[in-house]
PDB file of C-alpha atoms in Angstrom:
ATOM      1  CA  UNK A   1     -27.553 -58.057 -33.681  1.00  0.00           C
ATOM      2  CA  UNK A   2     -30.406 -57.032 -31.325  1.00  0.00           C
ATOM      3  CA  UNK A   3     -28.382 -57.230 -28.336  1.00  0.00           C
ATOM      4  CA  UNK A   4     -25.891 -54.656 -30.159  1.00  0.00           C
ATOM      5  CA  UNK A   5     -28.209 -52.673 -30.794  1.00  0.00           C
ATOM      6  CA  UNK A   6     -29.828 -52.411 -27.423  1.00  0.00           C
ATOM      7  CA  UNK A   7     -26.231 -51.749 -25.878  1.00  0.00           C
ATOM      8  CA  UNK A   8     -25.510 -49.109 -28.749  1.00  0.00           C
ATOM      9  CA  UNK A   9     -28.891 -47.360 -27.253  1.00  0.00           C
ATOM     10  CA  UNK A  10     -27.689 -47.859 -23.174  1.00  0.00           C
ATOM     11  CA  UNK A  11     -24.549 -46.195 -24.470  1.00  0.00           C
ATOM     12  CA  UNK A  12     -25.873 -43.386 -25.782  1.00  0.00           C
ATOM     13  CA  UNK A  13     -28.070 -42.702 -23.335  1.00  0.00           C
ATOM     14  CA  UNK A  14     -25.734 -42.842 -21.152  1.00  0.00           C
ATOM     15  CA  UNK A  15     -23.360 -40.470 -22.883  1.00  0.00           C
ATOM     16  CA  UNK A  16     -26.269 -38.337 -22.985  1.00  0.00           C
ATOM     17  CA  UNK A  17     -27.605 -38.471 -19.583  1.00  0.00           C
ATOM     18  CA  UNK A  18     -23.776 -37.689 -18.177  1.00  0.00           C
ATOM     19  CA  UNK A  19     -23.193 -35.198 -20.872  1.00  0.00           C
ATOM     20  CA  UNK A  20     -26.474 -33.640 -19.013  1.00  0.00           C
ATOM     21  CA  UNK A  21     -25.090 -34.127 -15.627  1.00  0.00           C
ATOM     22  CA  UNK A  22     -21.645 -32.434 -16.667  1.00  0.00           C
ATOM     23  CA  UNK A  23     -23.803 -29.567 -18.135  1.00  0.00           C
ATOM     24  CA  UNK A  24     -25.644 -28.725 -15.461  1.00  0.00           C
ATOM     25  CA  UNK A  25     -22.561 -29.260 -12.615  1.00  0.00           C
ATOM     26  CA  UNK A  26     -20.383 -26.860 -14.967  1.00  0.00           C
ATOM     27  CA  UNK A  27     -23.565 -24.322 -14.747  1.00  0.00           C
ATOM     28  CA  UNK A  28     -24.168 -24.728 -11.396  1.00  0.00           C
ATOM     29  CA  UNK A  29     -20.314 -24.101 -10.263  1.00  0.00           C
ATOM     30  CA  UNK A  30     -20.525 -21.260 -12.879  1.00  0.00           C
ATOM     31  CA  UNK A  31     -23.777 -19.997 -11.469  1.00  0.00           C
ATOM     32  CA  UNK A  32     -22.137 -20.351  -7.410  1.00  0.00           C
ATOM     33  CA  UNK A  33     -18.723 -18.493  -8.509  1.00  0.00           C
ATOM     34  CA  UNK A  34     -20.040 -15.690 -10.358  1.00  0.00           C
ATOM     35  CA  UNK A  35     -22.984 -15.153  -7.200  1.00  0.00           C
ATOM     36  CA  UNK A  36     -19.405 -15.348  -4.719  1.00  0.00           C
ATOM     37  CA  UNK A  37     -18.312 -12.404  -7.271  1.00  0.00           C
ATOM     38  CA  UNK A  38     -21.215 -10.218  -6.793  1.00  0.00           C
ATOM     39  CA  UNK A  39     -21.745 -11.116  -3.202  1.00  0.00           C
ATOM     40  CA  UNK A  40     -17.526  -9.927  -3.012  1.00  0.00           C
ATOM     41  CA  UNK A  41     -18.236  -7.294  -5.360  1.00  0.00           C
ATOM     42  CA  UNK A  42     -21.164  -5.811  -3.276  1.00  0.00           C
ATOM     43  CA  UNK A  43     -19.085  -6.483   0.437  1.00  0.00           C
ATOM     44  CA  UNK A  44     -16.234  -4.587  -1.379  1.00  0.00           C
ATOM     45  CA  UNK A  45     -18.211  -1.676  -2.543  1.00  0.00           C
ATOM     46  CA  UNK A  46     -20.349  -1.300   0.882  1.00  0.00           C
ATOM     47  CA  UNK A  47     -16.735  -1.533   2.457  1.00  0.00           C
ATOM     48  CA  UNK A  48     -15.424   1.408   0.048  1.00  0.00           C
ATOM     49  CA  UNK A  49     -18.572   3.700   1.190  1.00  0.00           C
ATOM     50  CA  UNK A  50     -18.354   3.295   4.744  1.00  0.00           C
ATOM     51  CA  UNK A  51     -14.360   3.581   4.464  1.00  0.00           C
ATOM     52  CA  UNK A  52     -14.980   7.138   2.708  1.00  0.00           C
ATOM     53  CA  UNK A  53     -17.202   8.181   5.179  1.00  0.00           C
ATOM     54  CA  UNK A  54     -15.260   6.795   8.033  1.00  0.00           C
ATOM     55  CA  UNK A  55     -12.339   8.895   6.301  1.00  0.00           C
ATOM     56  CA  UNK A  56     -14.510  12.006   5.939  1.00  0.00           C
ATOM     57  CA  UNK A  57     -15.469  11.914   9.609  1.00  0.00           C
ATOM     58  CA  UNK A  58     -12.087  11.374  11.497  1.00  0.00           C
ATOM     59  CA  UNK A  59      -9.294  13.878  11.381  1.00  0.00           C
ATOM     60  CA  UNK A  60      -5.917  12.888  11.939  1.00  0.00           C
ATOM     61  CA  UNK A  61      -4.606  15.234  13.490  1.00  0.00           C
ATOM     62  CA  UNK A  62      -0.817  15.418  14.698  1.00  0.00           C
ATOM     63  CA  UNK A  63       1.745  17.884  15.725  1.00  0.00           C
ATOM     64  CA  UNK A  64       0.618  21.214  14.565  1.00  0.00           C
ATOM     65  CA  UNK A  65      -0.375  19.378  11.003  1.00  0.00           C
ATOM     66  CA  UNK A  66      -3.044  17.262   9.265  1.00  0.00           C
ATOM     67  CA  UNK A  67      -2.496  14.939   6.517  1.00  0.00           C
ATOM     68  CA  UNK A  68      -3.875  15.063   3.541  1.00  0.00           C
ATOM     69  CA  UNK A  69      -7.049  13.297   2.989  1.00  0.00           C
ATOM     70  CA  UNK A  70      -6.775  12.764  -0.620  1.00  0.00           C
ATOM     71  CA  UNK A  71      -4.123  10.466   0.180  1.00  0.00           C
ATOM     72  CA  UNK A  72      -7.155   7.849   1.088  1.00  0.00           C
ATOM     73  CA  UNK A  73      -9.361   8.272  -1.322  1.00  0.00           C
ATOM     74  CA  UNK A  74      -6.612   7.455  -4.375  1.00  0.00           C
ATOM     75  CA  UNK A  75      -5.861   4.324  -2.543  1.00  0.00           C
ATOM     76  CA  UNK A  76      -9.047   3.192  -2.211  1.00  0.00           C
ATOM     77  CA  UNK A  77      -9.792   4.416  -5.850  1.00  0.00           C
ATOM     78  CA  UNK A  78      -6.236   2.780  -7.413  1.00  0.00           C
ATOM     79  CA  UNK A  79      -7.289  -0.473  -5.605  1.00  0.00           C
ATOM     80  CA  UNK A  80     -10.787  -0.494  -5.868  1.00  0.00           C
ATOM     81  CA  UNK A  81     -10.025  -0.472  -9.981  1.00  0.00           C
ATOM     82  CA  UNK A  82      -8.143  -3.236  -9.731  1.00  0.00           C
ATOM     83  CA  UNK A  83      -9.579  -4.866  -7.589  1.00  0.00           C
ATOM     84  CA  UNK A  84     -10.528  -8.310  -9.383  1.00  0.00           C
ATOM     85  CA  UNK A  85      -6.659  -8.795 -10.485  1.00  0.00           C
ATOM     86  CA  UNK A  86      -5.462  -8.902  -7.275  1.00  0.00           C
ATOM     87  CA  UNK A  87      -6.330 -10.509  -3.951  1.00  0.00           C
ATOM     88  CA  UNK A  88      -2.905  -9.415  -2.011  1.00  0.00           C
ATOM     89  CA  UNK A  89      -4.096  -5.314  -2.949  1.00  0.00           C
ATOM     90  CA  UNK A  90      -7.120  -5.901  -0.746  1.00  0.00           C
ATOM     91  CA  UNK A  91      -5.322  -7.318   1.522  1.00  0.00           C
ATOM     92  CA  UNK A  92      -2.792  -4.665   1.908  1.00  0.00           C
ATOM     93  CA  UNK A  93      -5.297  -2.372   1.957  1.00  0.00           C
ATOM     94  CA  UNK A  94      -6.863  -3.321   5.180  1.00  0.00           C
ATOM     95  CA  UNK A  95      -3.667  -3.353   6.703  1.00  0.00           C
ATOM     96  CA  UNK A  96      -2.775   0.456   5.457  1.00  0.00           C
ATOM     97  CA  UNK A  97      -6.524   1.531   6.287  1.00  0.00           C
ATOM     98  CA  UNK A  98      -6.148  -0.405   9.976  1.00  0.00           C
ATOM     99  CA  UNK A  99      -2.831   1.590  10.536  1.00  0.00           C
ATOM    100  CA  UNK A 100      -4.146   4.886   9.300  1.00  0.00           C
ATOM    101  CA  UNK A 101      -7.816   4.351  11.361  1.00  0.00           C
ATOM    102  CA  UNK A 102      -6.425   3.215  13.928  1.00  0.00           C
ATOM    103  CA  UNK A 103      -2.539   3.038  14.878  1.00  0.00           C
ATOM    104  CA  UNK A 104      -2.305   6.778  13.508  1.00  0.00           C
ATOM    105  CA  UNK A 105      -4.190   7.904  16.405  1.00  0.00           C
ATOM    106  CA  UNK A 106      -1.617   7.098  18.637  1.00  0.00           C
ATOM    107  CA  UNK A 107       1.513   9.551  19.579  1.00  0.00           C
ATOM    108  CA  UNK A 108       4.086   6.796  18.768  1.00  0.00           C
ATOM    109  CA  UNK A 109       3.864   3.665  17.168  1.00  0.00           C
ATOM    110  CA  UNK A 110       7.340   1.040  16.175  1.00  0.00           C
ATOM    111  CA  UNK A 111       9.177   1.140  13.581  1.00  0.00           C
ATOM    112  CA  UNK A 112       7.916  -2.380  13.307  1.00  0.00           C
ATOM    113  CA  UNK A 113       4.777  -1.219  12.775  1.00  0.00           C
ATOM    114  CA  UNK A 114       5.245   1.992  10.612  1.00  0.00           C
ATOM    115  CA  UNK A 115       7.506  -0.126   8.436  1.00  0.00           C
ATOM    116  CA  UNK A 116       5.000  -2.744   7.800  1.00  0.00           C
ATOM    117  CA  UNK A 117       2.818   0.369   7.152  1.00  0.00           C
ATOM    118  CA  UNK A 118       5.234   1.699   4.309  1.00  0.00           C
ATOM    119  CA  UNK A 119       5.619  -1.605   2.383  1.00  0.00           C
ATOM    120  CA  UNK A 120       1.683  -1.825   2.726  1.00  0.00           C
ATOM    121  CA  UNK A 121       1.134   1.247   0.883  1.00  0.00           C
ATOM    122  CA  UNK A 122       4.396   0.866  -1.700  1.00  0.00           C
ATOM    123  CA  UNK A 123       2.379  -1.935  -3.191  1.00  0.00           C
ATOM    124  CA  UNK A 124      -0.576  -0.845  -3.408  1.00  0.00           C
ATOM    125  CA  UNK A 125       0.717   2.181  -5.442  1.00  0.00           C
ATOM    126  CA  UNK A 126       2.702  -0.367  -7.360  1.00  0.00           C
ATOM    127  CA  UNK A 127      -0.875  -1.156  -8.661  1.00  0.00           C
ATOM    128  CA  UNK A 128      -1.366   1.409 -10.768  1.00  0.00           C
ATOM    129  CA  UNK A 129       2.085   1.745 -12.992  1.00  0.00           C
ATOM    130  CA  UNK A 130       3.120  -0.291 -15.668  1.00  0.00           C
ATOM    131  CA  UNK A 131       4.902  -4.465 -14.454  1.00  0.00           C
ATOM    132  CA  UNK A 132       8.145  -3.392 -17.044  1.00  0.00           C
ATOM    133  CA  UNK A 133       8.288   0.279 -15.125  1.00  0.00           C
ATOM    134  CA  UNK A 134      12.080   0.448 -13.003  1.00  0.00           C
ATOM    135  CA  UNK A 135      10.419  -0.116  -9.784  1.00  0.00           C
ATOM    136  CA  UNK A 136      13.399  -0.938  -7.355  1.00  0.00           C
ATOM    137  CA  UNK A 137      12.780  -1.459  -3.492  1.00  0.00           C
ATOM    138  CA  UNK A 138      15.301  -2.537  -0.809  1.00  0.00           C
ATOM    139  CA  UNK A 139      14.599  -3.263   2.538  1.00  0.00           C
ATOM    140  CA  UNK A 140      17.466  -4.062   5.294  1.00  0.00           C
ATOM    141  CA  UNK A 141      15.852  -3.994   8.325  1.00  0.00           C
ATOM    142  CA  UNK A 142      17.369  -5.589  11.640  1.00  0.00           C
ATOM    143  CA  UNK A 143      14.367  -7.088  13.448  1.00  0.00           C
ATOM    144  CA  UNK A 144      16.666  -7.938  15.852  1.00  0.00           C
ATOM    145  CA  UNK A 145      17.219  -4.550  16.867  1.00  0.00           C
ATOM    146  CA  UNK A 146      16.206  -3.196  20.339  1.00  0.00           C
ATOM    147  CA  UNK A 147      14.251  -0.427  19.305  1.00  0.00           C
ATOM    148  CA  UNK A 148      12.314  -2.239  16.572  1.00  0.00           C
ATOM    149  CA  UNK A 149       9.373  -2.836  18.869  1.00  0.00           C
ATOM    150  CA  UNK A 150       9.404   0.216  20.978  1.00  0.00           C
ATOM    151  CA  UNK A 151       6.942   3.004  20.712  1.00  0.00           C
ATOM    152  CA  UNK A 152       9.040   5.800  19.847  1.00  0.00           C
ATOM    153  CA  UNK A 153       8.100   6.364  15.874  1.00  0.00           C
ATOM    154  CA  UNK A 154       6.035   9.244  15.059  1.00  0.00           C
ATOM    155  CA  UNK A 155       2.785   7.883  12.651  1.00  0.00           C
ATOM    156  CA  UNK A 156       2.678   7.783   9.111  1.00  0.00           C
ATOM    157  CA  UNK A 157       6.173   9.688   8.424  1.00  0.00           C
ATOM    158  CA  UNK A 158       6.698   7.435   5.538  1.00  0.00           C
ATOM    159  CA  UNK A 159       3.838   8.387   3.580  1.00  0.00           C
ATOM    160  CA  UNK A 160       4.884  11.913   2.123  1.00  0.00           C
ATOM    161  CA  UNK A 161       8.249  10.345   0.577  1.00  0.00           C
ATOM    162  CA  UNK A 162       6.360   6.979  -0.920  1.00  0.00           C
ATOM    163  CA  UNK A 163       3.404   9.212  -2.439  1.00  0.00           C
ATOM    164  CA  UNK A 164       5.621  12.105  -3.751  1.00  0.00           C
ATOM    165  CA  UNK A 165       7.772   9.529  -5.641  1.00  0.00           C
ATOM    166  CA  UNK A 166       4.554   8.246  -7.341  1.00  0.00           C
ATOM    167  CA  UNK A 167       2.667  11.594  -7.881  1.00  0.00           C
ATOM    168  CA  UNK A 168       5.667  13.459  -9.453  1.00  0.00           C
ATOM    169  CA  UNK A 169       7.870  10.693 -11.231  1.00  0.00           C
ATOM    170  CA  UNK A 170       8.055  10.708 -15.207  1.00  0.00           C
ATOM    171  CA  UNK A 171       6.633   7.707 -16.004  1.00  0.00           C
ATOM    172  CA  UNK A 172       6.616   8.170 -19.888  1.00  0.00           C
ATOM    173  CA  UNK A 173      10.293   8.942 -19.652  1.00  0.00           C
ATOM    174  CA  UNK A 174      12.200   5.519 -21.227  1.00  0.00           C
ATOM    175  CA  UNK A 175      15.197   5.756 -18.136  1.00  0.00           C
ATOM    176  CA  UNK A 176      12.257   6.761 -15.267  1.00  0.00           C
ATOM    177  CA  UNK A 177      12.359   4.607 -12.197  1.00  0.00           C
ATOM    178  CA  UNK A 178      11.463   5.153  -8.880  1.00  0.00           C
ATOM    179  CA  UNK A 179      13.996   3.449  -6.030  1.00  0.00           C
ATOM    180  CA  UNK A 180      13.032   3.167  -2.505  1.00  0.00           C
ATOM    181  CA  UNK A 181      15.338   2.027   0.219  1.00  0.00           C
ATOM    182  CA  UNK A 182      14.323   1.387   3.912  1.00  0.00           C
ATOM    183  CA  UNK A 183      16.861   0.800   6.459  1.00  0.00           C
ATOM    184  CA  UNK A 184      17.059   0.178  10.344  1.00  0.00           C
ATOM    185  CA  UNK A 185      20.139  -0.912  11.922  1.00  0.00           C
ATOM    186  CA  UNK A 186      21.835   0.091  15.172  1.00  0.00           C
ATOM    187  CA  UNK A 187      18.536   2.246  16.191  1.00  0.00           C
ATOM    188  CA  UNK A 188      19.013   4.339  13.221  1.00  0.00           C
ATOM    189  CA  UNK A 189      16.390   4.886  10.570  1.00  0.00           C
ATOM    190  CA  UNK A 190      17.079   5.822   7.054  1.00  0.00           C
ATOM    191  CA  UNK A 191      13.988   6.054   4.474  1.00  0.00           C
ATOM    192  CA  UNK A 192      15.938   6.800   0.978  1.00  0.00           C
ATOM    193  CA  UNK A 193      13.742   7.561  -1.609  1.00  0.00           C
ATOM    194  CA  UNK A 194      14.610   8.609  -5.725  1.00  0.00           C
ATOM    195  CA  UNK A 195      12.472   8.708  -8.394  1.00  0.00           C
ATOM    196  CA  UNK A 196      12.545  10.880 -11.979  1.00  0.00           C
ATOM    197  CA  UNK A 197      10.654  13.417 -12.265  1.00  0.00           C
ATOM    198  CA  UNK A 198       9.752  15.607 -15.216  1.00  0.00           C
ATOM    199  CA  UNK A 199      10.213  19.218 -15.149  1.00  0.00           C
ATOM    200  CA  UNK A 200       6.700  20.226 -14.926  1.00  0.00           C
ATOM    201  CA  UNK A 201       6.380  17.888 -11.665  1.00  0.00           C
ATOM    202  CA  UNK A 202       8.860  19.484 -10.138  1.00  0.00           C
ATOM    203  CA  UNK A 203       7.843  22.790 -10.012  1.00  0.00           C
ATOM    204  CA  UNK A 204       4.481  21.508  -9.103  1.00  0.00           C
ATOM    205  CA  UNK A 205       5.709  19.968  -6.453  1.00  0.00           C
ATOM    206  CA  UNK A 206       8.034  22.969  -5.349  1.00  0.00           C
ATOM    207  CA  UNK A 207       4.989  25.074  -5.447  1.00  0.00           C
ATOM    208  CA  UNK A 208       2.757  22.664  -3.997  1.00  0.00           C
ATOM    209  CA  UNK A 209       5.037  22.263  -0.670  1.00  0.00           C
ATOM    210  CA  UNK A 210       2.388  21.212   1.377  1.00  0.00           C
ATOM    211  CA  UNK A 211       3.654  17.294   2.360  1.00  0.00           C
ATOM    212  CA  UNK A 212       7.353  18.473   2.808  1.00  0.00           C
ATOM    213  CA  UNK A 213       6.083  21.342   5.462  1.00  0.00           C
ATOM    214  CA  UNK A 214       4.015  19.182   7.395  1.00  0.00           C
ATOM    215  CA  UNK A 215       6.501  16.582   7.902  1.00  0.00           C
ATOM    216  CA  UNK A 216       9.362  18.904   8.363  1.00  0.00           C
ATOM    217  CA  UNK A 217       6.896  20.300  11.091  1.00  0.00           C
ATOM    218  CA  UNK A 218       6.435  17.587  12.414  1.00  0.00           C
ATOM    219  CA  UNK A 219      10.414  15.988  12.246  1.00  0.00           C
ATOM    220  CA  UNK A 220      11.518  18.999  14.200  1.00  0.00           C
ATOM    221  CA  UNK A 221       8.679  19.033  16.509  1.00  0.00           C
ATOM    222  CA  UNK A 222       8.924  15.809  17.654  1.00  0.00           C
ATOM    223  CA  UNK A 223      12.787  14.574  17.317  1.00  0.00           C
ATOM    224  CA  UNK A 224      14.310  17.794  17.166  1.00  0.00           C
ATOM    225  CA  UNK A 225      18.322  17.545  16.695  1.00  0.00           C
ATOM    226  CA  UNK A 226      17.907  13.843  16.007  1.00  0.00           C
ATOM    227  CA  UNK A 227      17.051  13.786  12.505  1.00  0.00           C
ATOM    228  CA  UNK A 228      17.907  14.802   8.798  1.00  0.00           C
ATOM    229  CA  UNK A 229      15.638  15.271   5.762  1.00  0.00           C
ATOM    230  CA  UNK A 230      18.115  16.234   2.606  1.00  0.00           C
ATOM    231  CA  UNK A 231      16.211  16.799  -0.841  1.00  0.00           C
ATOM    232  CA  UNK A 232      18.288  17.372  -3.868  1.00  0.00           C
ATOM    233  CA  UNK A 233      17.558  17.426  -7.430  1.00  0.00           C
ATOM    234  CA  UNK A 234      19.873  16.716  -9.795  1.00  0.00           C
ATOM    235  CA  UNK A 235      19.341  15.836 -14.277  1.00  0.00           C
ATOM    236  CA  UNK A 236      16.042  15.578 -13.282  1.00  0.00           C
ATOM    237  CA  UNK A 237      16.217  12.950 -10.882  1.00  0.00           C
ATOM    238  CA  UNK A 238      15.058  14.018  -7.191  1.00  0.00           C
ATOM    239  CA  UNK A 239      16.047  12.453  -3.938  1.00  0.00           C
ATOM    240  CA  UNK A 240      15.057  13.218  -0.709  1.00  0.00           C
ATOM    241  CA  UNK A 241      16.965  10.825   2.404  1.00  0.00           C
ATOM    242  CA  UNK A 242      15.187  10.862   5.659  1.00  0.00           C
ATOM    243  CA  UNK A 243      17.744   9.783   8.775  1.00  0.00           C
ATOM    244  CA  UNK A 244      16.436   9.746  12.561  1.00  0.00           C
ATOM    245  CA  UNK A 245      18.551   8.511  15.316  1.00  0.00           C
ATOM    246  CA  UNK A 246      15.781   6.478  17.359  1.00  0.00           C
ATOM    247  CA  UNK A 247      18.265   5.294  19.933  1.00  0.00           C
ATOM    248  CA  UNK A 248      19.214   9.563  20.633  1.00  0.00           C
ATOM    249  CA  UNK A 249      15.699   9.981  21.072  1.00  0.00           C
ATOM    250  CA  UNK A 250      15.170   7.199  23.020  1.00  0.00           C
ATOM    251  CA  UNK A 251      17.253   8.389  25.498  1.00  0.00           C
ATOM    252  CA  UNK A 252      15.465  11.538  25.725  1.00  0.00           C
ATOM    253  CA  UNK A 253      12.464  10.314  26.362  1.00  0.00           C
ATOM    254  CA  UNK A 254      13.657   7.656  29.299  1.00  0.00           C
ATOM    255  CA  UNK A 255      15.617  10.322  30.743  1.00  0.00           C
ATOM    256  CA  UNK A 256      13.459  13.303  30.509  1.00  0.00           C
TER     257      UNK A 256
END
């Protein structure tokens, strides 16, 4: 009876002294996770200040135009909020702010890399509407293409089409969507984008003007007869189709 007693005591000691030890391991891995949170927290927010000042000191200057700047600070705002839902926004981030810090200086970049670009920033404005929303994307691109590596893309073209389709699409409308299509094939690039748009957005962004004068600047600047840009609006649903013959100006520039 003793000896049952005596083993009744080890045991519960025991179960005490490991309910202890499983106490204080939870805690500690607890106490080490949320410290890696803060610690990425703080990197992330010291990385988001020197970003926006980085942004505020460099202009990007093209072609008789400048981008917008704003265009910066709401990605780094749209991810920033959201940034403890997602590890792949951050990590598109860094690959949009690389291109536009970076890459964007250049004259010409590839399609390879302005494409990568475009996807890059589609999903990090995909952040900020609703999973359910008619998001619809389609990318046919032949990497096997000759031109897909070859430095004859003018920088950030992509980016007034993606952010118009966000900024002026309907999204409380039941049938709004926004479709993007991005195609390369035979050295010719076609950016297809659709979204709808409510009334008031449109004539904002008729009045506004300022993204669709700056690239049509720049398209005829740089590729002159080798492109198209059609816009159309039609039951409220706007399109605008962007088509440049790389090869045609890839021959230009070899032979000029």
């Amino acid at each position: 009876m003793e000896g049952n007693y005596y083993m009744i005591q080890d045991y519960l000691i025991f179960t005490c002294v490991f309910a202890v030890f499983l106490l204080i391991t939870v805690s500690l891995f607890l106490f080490t996770r949320n410290r890696s949170l803060s610690r990425k927290n703080i990197r992330l927010t010291s990385a988001h200040k020197l970003v926006e000042q980085r942004l505020n000191e460099v202009q990007l200057e093209h072609i008789g135009t400048k981008l917008n700047p704003h265009l910066f600070k709401n990605i780094l705002n749209s991810v920033q909020s959201h940034a403890y839902h997602t590890y792949m926004s951050l990590d598109k981030l860094a690959n949009v702010l690389d291109y536009i810090l970076y890459e964007s200086n250049n004259k010409f970049v590839s399609p390879k890399e302005e494409l990568n670009f475009a996807l890059s920033l589609i999903e990090i404005n995909k952040i900020k509407i609703n999973p359910l929303f008619d998001f619809r994307i389609r990318s046919k691109i032949n990497t096997s293409d000759e031109l897909y590596e070859e430095k004859i893309f003018a920088p950030l073209l992509s980016v007034d089409l993606i952010e118009n389709a966000f900024k002026h699409t309907d999204f409380l409308a039941q049938d709004s969507f926004i479709s993007i299509q991005l195609e390369l094939e035979s050295g010719i690039f076609v950016m297809k984008v659709s979204n709808k748009a409510s009334v008031k957005n449109m004539l904002e962004k008729e009045k506004s003007g300022f993204g669709s004068q700056s690239l049509d600047q720049r398209l005829k600047m740089i590729y002159g007869t080798a492109y198209t840009l059609q816009k159309h609006s039609k039951n409220g649903i706007f399109t605008a189709e962007l088509t440049i013959n790389l090869g045609e100006f890839y021959d230009k520039m070899r032979y000029s």
